[in-house]
Every structure is written in structure tokens, then in C-alpha cells.
């Protein structure tokens, strides 16, 4: 189906160089395959890059969200507020710990949680909300100062789902804050899946500025085990006659998981992290090129509007399409583009419309999320794309429409 010699353009993909390969090979030849010095080196570098005090690596973004819920101590009877326009994992994280989800609506144009939608969700949760998980959809940031104000007022913890937003900054009190610095949140979670800005194969990171939270995340990442004598409860078993901790001894107060990231994955993550600025610059340049080439198609097709004060590294390049005005529906356009070797995707069906959540919470009404969902289409965006690829996508898009001239 792919005409000509042009390679298929997926909506996103990894960018791997020889030095990434060499870094992984070095890890394979080292003494450690799982938790070794590269995990720590990666965590340190990630913390520096995001400006957070601590970064905890784990084996997926989803695991990171689950760890965050455990670190907050969320459980049955608690409610996590989740914008309904996100990937499944943000909401599922609440269910993993037995908490319920209160879906919040989003802005119809940016797809982001906003002041009114957060306030409405807090009211609906009738005092049971214990935390909120703002999602920086596509890369642009939720107004975190606004979230922090409402969170403080209602005693909510804040976990940023920053899986789309690594490398971006947002303005806070006149200063540009890197995403992940947790200036207005308890934790931020990242995914290093291959479609994301940098990759470690499968992997994730949680950042925080709180040492106790960091300790909890590390404990739940590895079975809930502790080897810290200060935490031992079974003192008769833990210590010898002279009061020294027994060398074999560890304890578990609450079960955790094996969510550890390996040295192999972290070697790739560390190598990729060094390229974040290069990738970011390339993504910004490609987005600017899309903006320019798509401008004549407005208002029927326009990019998701930018957020004031935010300098994102776009994970996805999303356009909002008035499908009536362009004379073709979304599935038709996607099929036509695919036939030309151009991959597109829809991010996302609002999660409250998934059968599991429909069954659990009934039919919910979130008009902002529906209006965004009905118009959105993600076009290819990844650092290895050339300027000519952007032109090819825009030309392909134009000829997939049934415009009446
Ligand atoms: C990718 C993603 C996740 C999950 O990350 P994995 O590494 O795939 O588990 C969670 N939330 C959002 C918004 C994501 O895009």
C-alpha cells in the first residue's frame, strides 16, 4: 500500500544511535544486569535534569503511577481525581490500590484539566478526594499553581502524570520551572516507552522533593523490603546479642512489587537523557514547521493551542479537525493517510467511556473531553523525521480531505 520508496511514518518512534547501543552493550558486559551503579547514575542525572531532589527509576510509567499511589497511602474509600482525557494508566493506578476514580472534564481545546473542571470534580467527590493527578497532555502543562491552590484548600496530594512532558518548562512566579521539579506537586511520573521523548525500552521515573516519599517509592519498588535497621520491628530477630543488625536480615511491613528498572534499561535511559536537549530542539523545529504549513488550513484544521507561560517539548503533534467542514470523517482520513505511509492516532478516547469505568460509574457527561476527542488527530512527530516528512504529512492530509473548492 505504501507508494514509492518513502518509509512508513508512525505517529511516534524512538531515535537510537550507535552510542546508545554501545551504552547498552557496556551494561551487558558489566558485573550488573539488574540493580547496579547505572540505575543510580541514571536516577541522579534525571533528578538533575528535572530539578527534583530525588528521582526513582522503575520499569514503566504505569509502575511509576502505581508506586506514587502506594507512597501516598491511597486505598479503599479514597478518591483520586483524574482528567478523563488521558491514557488508561492514570486512572487505573487508583484502582490498583483500591481507590475510586473521580473523572474530571478538560478544556475542549487544550485537553487539559482546568480550574472549573477541577473544582467541579472536587465538589462531586464530596470530601472523599485525597489526591489529584493532573496530566500534561501532549506536553503543554496544566496550570500547576492553580492545581496547588485548590489542592491545598481541600487537602489533596498532587501527582503529576508528566509522561508526555519531559524536557518542557512552565512559568511559576516569573521563573521557568522544569517539568518534574515538583514545585507544585508531591510527585511527578514519567514514562520512557519508545514513543515518548526519550526511551529506556520499557521504563519509568518518579520524581519528588520529599525524602520520606523517596524511601517509600524505593521500598514499594522492591517487594516492600527494608534493610534499614531503624525500621525493623521484630527486634529480637533483627539484632544479635550485641545489638548489631543480623547480616542476612530484612523486613517487610507492607507488600510491594518488583517494579525495579535494570542496569541495562538505565544504561539506555542515561545515554538518551544526554540527548534530551537535541531531541527537544528537533521536536520544536518540526512543530514550528507543521504550524507554518498547516496555517492555511485554519480554522478547519488547527494545532492544539499553546498554553501561556509554558515552553513544552511536544510528545504529540495534535491537530483539531472540523470533520464536517473538511468533508471526510476521521476514520476515512486515517485510512487514506495510512495508504500513503503516514501513521496517525487518536489520543485518547476519554477514559470514562471505557467499558470497565462505564460499568463502575455509569454514564458520565464530560462535554469538554468529548469535544476534544471528537476533533483530535495526532500526526507523526519524532526527532528522526526530516522537514520533507512534515511536508509529506501535510500534503497527505490535504489530499485526504474532500474539500469543496
Ligand atoms: C505512556 C503513558 C503512561 C504509561 O507509561 P508506560 O511506560 O507505557 O507504562 C501513563 N500516562 C500517560 C499519559 C502516558 O502517555
PDB file of N, CA and C and ligand atoms in Angstrom, residues 59-65 85-91 135-138 161-164 189-196 201-204 315-316 347-348, ligand 1:
ATOM      1  N   UNK A  59      10.107   0.204  36.212  1.00  0.00           N
ATOM      2  CA  UNK A  59      10.118  -0.474  34.915  1.00  0.00           C
ATOM      3  C   UNK A  59       8.991  -0.087  33.948  1.00  0.00           C
ATOM      4  N   UNK A  60       8.178   0.916  34.308  1.00  0.00           N
ATOM      5  CA  UNK A  60       7.258   1.518  33.337  1.00  0.00           C
ATOM      6  C   UNK A  60       6.660   2.783  33.944  1.00  0.00           C
ATOM      7  N   UNK A  61       6.075   3.596  33.088  1.00  0.00           N
ATOM      8  CA  UNK A  61       5.365   4.763  33.582  1.00  0.00           C
ATOM      9  C   UNK A  61       4.169   4.346  34.421  1.00  0.00           C
ATOM     10  N   UNK A  62       3.557   3.245  34.034  1.00  0.00           N
ATOM     11  CA  UNK A  62       2.404   2.720  34.767  1.00  0.00           C
ATOM     12  C   UNK A  62       2.826   2.291  36.175  1.00  0.00           C
ATOM     13  N   UNK A  63       3.973   1.591  36.277  1.00  0.00           N
ATOM     14  CA  UNK A  63       4.507   1.205  37.587  1.00  0.00           C
ATOM     15  C   UNK A  63       4.776   2.457  38.419  1.00  0.00           C
ATOM     16  N   UNK A  64       5.278   3.516  37.777  1.00  0.00           N
ATOM     17  CA  UNK A  64       5.551   4.772  38.477  1.00  0.00           C
ATOM     18  C   UNK A  64       4.286   5.357  39.090  1.00  0.00           C
ATOM     19  N   UNK A  65       3.194   5.330  38.324  1.00  0.00           N
ATOM     20  CA  UNK A  65       1.921   5.831  38.840  1.00  0.00           C
ATOM     21  C   UNK A  65       1.423   4.975  40.001  1.00  0.00           C
ATOM     22  N   UNK A  85      -9.415  12.789  29.902  1.00  0.00           N
ATOM     23  CA  UNK A  85      -8.676  12.715  28.651  1.00  0.00           C
ATOM     24  C   UNK A  85      -7.216  12.375  28.923  1.00  0.00           C
ATOM     25  N   UNK A  86      -6.932  11.097  29.062  1.00  0.00           N
ATOM     26  CA  UNK A  86      -5.582  10.634  29.354  1.00  0.00           C
ATOM     27  C   UNK A  86      -5.470   9.179  28.937  1.00  0.00           C
ATOM     28  N   UNK A  87      -4.259   8.619  29.115  1.00  0.00           N
ATOM     29  CA  UNK A  87      -4.071   7.198  28.881  1.00  0.00           C
ATOM     30  C   UNK A  87      -4.679   6.428  30.061  1.00  0.00           C
ATOM     31  N   UNK A  88      -5.094   5.209  29.782  1.00  0.00           N
ATOM     32  CA  UNK A  88      -5.752   4.358  30.775  1.00  0.00           C
ATOM     33  C   UNK A  88      -5.019   4.315  32.121  1.00  0.00           C
ATOM     34  N   UNK A  89      -3.686   4.297  32.048  1.00  0.00           N
ATOM     35  CA  UNK A  89      -2.877   4.020  33.240  1.00  0.00           C
ATOM     36  C   UNK A  89      -3.075   5.047  34.351  1.00  0.00           C
ATOM     37  N   UNK A  90      -3.365   6.300  34.008  1.00  0.00           N
ATOM     38  CA  UNK A  90      -3.528   7.327  35.046  1.00  0.00           C
ATOM     39  C   UNK A  90      -4.685   6.946  35.975  1.00  0.00           C
ATOM     40  N   UNK A  91      -5.788   6.533  35.368  1.00  0.00           N
ATOM     41  CA  UNK A  91      -6.962   6.148  36.167  1.00  0.00           C
ATOM     42  C   UNK A  91      -6.752   4.784  36.820  1.00  0.00           C
ATOM     43  N   UNK A 135      -2.655  15.787  34.213  1.00  0.00           N
ATOM     44  CA  UNK A 135      -1.920  15.169  33.099  1.00  0.00           C
ATOM     45  C   UNK A 135      -1.491  16.277  32.139  1.00  0.00           C
ATOM     46  N   UNK A 136      -0.207  16.348  31.859  1.00  0.00           N
ATOM     47  CA  UNK A 136       0.295  17.363  30.914  1.00  0.00           C
ATOM     48  C   UNK A 136       0.157  16.817  29.493  1.00  0.00           C
ATOM     49  N   UNK A 137      -1.089  16.762  29.031  1.00  0.00           N
ATOM     50  CA  UNK A 137      -1.420  16.112  27.764  1.00  0.00           C
ATOM     51  C   UNK A 137      -0.643  16.711  26.592  1.00  0.00           C
ATOM     52  N   UNK A 138      -0.021  15.881  25.830  1.00  0.00           N
ATOM     53  CA  UNK A 138       0.751  16.243  24.614  1.00  0.00           C
ATOM     54  C   UNK A 138       2.079  16.941  24.917  1.00  0.00           C
ATOM     55  N   UNK A 161       1.007  13.471  36.206  1.00  0.00           N
ATOM     56  CA  UNK A 161       1.332  12.498  35.172  1.00  0.00           C
ATOM     57  C   UNK A 161       2.038  13.289  34.069  1.00  0.00           C
ATOM     58  N   UNK A 162       3.374  13.243  34.131  1.00  0.00           N
ATOM     59  CA  UNK A 162       4.202  14.039  33.217  1.00  0.00           C
ATOM     60  C   UNK A 162       4.767  13.166  32.093  1.00  0.00           C
ATOM     61  N   UNK A 163       4.096  12.054  31.825  1.00  0.00           N
ATOM     62  CA  UNK A 163       4.593  11.097  30.825  1.00  0.00           C
ATOM     63  C   UNK A 163       4.753  11.725  29.437  1.00  0.00           C
ATOM     64  N   UNK A 164       4.021  12.817  29.157  1.00  0.00           N
ATOM     65  CA  UNK A 164       4.128  13.463  27.844  1.00  0.00           C
ATOM     66  C   UNK A 164       5.071  14.662  27.859  1.00  0.00           C
ATOM     67  N   UNK A 189       5.396  11.761  37.556  1.00  0.00           N
ATOM     68  CA  UNK A 189       5.743  10.457  36.981  1.00  0.00           C
ATOM     69  C   UNK A 189       6.014  10.603  35.482  1.00  0.00           C
ATOM     70  N   UNK A 190       6.985   9.821  35.025  1.00  0.00           N
ATOM     71  CA  UNK A 190       7.405   9.855  33.619  1.00  0.00           C
ATOM     72  C   UNK A 190       7.409   8.443  33.048  1.00  0.00           C
ATOM     73  N   UNK A 191       7.218   8.362  31.721  1.00  0.00           N
ATOM     74  CA  UNK A 191       7.354   7.094  31.004  1.00  0.00           C
ATOM     75  C   UNK A 191       8.513   7.222  30.026  1.00  0.00           C
ATOM     76  N   UNK A 192       9.302   6.151  29.906  1.00  0.00           N
ATOM     77  CA  UNK A 192      10.365   6.134  28.904  1.00  0.00           C
ATOM     78  C   UNK A 192      10.117   5.014  27.889  1.00  0.00           C
ATOM     79  N   UNK A 193       8.841   4.836  27.583  1.00  0.00           N
ATOM     80  CA  UNK A 193       8.406   3.962  26.495  1.00  0.00           C
ATOM     81  C   UNK A 193       8.945   4.542  25.170  1.00  0.00           C
ATOM     82  N   UNK A 194       9.195   3.690  24.170  1.00  0.00           N
ATOM     83  CA  UNK A 194       9.818   4.183  22.928  1.00  0.00           C
ATOM     84  C   UNK A 194       9.103   5.322  22.207  1.00  0.00           C
ATOM     85  N   UNK A 195       7.803   5.488  22.365  1.00  0.00           N
ATOM     86  CA  UNK A 195       7.167   6.630  21.686  1.00  0.00           C
ATOM     87  C   UNK A 195       7.364   7.945  22.452  1.00  0.00           C
ATOM     88  N   UNK A 196       7.825   7.865  23.684  1.00  0.00           N
ATOM     89  CA  UNK A 196       7.970   9.078  24.489  1.00  0.00           C
ATOM     90  C   UNK A 196       9.260   9.822  24.111  1.00  0.00           C
ATOM     91  N   UNK A 201      13.599   1.561  26.589  1.00  0.00           N
ATOM     92  CA  UNK A 201      12.889   0.322  26.252  1.00  0.00           C
ATOM     93  C   UNK A 201      11.532   0.405  26.914  1.00  0.00           C
ATOM     94  N   UNK A 202      11.372  -0.316  28.008  1.00  0.00           N
ATOM     95  CA  UNK A 202      10.268  -0.066  28.923  1.00  0.00           C
ATOM     96  C   UNK A 202      10.883   0.576  30.152  1.00  0.00           C
ATOM     97  N   UNK A 203      10.237   1.597  30.686  1.00  0.00           N
ATOM     98  CA  UNK A 203      10.769   2.194  31.907  1.00  0.00           C
ATOM     99  C   UNK A 203       9.989   3.407  32.327  1.00  0.00           C
ATOM    100  N   UNK A 204      10.221   3.821  33.554  1.00  0.00           N
ATOM    101  CA  UNK A 204       9.562   4.998  34.091  1.00  0.00           C
ATOM    102  C   UNK A 204      10.400   5.610  35.190  1.00  0.00           C
ATOM    103  N   UNK A 315       5.231  15.940  22.982  1.00  0.00           N
ATOM    104  CA  UNK A 315       5.296  14.484  22.789  1.00  0.00           C
ATOM    105  C   UNK A 315       4.490  14.132  21.553  1.00  0.00           C
ATOM    106  N   UNK A 316       3.327  14.769  21.401  1.00  0.00           N
ATOM    107  CA  UNK A 316       2.453  14.512  20.260  1.00  0.00           C
ATOM    108  C   UNK A 316       2.174  15.823  19.546  1.00  0.00           C
ATOM    109  N   UNK A 347      -5.484  10.333  20.465  1.00  0.00           N
ATOM    110  CA  UNK A 347      -5.125  10.341  21.899  1.00  0.00           C
ATOM    111  C   UNK A 347      -6.044  11.305  22.624  1.00  0.00           C
ATOM    112  N   UNK A 348      -7.021  10.856  23.330  1.00  0.00           N
ATOM    113  CA  UNK A 348      -7.429   9.491  23.633  1.00  0.00           C
ATOM    114  C   UNK A 348      -8.949   9.445  23.649  1.00  0.00           C
TER     115      UNK A 348
HETATM  116  C1  LIG B   1       2.746   6.379  28.280  1.00  0.00           C
HETATM  117  C2  LIG B   1       1.854   6.897  29.343  1.00  0.00           C
HETATM  118  C3  LIG B   1       1.673   6.237  30.564  1.00  0.00           C
HETATM  119  C4  LIG B   1       2.201   4.856  30.833  1.00  0.00           C
HETATM  120  O1  LIG B   1       3.545   4.694  30.600  1.00  0.00           O
HETATM  121  P1  LIG B   1       4.121   3.223  30.287  1.00  0.00           P
HETATM  122  O2  LIG B   1       5.591   3.444  30.378  1.00  0.00           O
HETATM  123  O3  LIG B   1       3.668   2.864  28.923  1.00  0.00           O
HETATM  124  O4  LIG B   1       3.608   2.310  31.321  1.00  0.00           O
HETATM  125  C5  LIG B   1       0.905   6.845  31.536  1.00  0.00           C
HETATM  126  N1  LIG B   1       0.307   8.014  31.328  1.00  0.00           N
HETATM  127  C6  LIG B   1       0.434   8.678  30.146  1.00  0.00           C
HETATM  128  C7  LIG B   1      -0.240   9.994  29.989  1.00  0.00           C
HETATM  129  C8  LIG B   1       1.192   8.122  29.129  1.00  0.00           C
HETATM  130  O5  LIG B   1       1.273   8.746  27.952  1.00  0.00           O
END
